PDB file of C-alpha atoms in Angstrom:
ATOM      1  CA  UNK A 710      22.099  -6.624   8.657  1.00 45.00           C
ATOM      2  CA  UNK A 711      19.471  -4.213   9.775  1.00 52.00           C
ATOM      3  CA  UNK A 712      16.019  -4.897   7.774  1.00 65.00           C
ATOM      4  CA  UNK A 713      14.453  -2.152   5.858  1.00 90.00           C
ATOM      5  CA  UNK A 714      10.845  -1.064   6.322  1.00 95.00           C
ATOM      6  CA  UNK A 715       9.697  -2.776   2.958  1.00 95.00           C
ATOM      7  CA  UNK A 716      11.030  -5.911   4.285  1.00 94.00           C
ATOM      8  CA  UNK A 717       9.667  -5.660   7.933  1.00 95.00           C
ATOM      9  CA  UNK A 718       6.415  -4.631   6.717  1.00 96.00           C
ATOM     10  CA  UNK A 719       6.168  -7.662   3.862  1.00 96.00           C
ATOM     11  CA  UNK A 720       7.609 -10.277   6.257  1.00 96.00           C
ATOM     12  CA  UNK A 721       4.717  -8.634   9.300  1.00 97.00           C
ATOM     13  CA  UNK A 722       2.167  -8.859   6.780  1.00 97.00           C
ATOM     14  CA  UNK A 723       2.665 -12.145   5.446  1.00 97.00           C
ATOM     15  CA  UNK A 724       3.157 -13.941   8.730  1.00 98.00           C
ATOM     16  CA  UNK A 725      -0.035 -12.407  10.040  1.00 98.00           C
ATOM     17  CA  UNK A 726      -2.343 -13.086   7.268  1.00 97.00           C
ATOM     18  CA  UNK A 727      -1.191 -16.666   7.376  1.00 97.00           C
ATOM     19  CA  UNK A 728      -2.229 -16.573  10.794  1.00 98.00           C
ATOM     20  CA  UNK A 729      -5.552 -14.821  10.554  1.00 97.00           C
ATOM     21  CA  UNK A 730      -6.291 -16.980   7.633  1.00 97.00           C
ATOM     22  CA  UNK A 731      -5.438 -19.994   9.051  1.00 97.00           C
ATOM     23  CA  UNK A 732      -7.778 -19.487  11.758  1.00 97.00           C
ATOM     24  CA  UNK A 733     -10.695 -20.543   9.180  1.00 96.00           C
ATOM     25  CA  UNK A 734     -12.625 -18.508   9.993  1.00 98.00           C
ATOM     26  CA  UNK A 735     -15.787 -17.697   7.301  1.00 97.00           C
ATOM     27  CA  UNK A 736     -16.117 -14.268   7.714  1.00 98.00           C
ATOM     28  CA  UNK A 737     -12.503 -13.263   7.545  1.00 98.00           C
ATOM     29  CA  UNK A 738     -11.725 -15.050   4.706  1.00 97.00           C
ATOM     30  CA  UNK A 739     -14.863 -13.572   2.867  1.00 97.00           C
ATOM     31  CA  UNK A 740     -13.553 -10.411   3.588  1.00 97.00           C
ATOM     32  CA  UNK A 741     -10.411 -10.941   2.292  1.00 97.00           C
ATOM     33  CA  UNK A 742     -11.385 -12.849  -0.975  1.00 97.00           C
ATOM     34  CA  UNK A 743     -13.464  -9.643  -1.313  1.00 97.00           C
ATOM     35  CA  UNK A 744     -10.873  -6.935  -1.054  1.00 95.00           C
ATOM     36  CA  UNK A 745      -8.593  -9.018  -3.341  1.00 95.00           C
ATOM     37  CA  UNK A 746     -10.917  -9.367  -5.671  1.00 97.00           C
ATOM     38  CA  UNK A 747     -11.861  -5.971  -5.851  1.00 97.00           C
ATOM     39  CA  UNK A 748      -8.513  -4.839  -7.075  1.00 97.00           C
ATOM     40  CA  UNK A 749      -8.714  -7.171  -9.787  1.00 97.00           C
ATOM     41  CA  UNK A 750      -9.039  -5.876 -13.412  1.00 97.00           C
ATOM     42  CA  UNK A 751     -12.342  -4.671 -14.522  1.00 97.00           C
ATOM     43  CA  UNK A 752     -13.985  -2.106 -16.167  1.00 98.00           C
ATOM     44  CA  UNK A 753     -11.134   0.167 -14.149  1.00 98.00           C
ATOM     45  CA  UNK A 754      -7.790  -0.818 -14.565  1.00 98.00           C
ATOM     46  CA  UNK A 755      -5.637  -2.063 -11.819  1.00 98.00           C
ATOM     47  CA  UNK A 756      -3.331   0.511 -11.681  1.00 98.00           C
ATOM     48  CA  UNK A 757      -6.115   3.226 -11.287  1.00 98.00           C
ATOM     49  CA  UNK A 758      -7.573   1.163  -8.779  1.00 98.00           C
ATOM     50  CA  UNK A 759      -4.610   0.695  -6.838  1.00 98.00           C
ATOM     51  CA  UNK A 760      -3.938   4.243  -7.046  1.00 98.00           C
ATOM     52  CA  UNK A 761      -7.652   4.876  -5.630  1.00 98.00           C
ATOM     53  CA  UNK A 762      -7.338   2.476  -3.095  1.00 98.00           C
ATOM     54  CA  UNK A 763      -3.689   4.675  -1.855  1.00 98.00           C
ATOM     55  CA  UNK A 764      -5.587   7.758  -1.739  1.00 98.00           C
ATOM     56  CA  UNK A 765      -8.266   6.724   0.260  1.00 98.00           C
ATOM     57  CA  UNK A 766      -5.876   4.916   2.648  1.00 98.00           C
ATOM     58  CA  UNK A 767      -3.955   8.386   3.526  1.00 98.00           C
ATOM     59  CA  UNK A 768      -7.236  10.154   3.795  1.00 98.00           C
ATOM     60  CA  UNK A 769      -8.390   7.415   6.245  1.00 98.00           C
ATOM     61  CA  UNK A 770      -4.682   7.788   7.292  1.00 98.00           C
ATOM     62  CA  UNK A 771      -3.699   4.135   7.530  1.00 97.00           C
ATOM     63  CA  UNK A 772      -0.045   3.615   6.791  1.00 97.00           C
ATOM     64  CA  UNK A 773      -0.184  -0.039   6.369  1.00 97.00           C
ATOM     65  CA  UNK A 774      -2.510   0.066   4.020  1.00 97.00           C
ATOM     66  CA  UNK A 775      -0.710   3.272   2.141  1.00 98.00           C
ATOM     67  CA  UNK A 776       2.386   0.877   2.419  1.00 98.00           C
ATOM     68  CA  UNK A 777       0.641  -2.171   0.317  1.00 97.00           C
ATOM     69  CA  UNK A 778      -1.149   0.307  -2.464  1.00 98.00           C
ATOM     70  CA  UNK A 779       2.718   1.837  -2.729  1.00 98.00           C
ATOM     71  CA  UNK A 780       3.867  -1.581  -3.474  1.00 97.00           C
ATOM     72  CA  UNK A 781       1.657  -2.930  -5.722  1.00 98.00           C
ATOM     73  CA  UNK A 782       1.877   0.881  -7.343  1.00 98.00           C
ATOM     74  CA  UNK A 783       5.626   0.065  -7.359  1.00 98.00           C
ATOM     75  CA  UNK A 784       5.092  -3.594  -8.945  1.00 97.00           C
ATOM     76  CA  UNK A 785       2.851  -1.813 -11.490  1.00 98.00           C
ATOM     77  CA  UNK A 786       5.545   0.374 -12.595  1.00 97.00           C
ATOM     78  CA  UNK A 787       3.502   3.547 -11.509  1.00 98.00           C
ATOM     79  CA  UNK A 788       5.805   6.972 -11.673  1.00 98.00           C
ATOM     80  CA  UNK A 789       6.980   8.989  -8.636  1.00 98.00           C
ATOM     81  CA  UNK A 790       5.536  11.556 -10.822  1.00 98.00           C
ATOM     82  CA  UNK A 791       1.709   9.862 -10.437  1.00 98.00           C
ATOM     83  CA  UNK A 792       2.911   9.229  -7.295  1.00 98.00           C
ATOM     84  CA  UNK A 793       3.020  12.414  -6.237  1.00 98.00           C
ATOM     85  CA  UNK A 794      -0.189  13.589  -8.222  1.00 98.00           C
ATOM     86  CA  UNK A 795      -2.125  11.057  -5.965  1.00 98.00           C
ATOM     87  CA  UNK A 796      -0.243  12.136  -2.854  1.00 98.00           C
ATOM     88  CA  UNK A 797      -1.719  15.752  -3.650  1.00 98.00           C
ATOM     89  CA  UNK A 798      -5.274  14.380  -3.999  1.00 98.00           C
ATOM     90  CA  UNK A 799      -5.249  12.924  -1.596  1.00 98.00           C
ATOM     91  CA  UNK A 800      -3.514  15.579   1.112  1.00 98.00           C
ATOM     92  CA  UNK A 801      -6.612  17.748  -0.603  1.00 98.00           C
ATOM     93  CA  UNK A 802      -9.203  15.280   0.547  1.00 98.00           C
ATOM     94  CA  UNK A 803      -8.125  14.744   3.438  1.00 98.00           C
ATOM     95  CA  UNK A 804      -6.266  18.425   4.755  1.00 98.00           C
ATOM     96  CA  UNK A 805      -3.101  18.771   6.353  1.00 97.00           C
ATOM     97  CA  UNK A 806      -3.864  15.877   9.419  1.00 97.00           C
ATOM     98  CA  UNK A 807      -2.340  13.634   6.301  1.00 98.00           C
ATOM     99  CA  UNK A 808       0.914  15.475   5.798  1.00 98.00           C
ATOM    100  CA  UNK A 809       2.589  13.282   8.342  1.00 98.00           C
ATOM    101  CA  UNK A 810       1.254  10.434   6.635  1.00 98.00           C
ATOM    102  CA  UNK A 811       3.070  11.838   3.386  1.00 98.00           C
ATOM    103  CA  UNK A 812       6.007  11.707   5.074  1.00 98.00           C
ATOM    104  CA  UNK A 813       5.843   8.888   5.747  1.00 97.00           C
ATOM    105  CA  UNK A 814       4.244   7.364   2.319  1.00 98.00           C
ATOM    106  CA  UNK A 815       7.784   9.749   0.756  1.00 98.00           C
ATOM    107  CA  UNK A 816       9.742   7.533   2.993  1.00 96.00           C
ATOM    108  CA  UNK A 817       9.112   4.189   1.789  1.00 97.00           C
ATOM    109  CA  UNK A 818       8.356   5.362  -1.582  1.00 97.00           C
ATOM    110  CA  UNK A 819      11.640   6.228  -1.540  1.00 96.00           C
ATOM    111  CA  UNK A 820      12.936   2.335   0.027  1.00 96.00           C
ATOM    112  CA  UNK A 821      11.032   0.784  -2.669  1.00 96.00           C
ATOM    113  CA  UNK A 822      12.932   2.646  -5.364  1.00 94.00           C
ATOM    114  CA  UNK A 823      16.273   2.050  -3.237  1.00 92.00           C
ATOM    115  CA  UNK A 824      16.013  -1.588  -3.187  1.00 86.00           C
ATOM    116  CA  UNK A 825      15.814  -1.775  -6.877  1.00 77.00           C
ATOM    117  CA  UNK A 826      18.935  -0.144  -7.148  1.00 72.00           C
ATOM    118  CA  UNK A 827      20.418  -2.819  -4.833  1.00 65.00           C
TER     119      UNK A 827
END
């Protein structure tokens, strides 16, 4: 069975964090403690932040890191509807050089809903 791109993306992730972690080294690890940390809750609320931290990853026009904000958006039980609303802020921000990072942010939108339904 063919893996979908939530899957591939998860199981790439994972297995190269453990990696870049494991490597011990300071710096790297500081960095990361600080980005998770920064999504924590806090005088913003997590979903707000994660839904920050998706726009400013398709203005910057990083899919990955549109990919992971779309998940946790999922596991927050953000709407396609605010979805959408953050999608257009974003395509705003950052013009139309982000519409075929849209397409792509539609796309496994979409495979996140579809593997609910599974």
């Amino acid at each position: 069975m063919e893996k979908n791109i939530v899957e591939e993306f998860n199981t790439y992730r994972a297995q190269m964090n453990e990696k870049i972690l494991g490597a011990d080294n300071k710096v790297l690890k500081r960095l990361f403690n600080l980005d998770t940390n920064c999504y924590q809750e806090g005088q913003v609320d997590v979903i707000t932040k994660e839904m920050i931290g998706m726009a400013c990853s398709m203005v910057l026009r990083c899919d990955d890191c549109v990919r992971y904000h779309l998940g946790k958006c999922y596991e927050l039980e953000v709407t396609t509807e605010q979805v959408f609303e953050v999608f257009a802020i974003a395509n705003l921000i950052g013009g139309t050089i982000v519409i075929p990072h849209l397409r792509r942010a539609v796309e496994y939108w979409e495979t996140l809903q579809q593997n609910q339904e599974k």
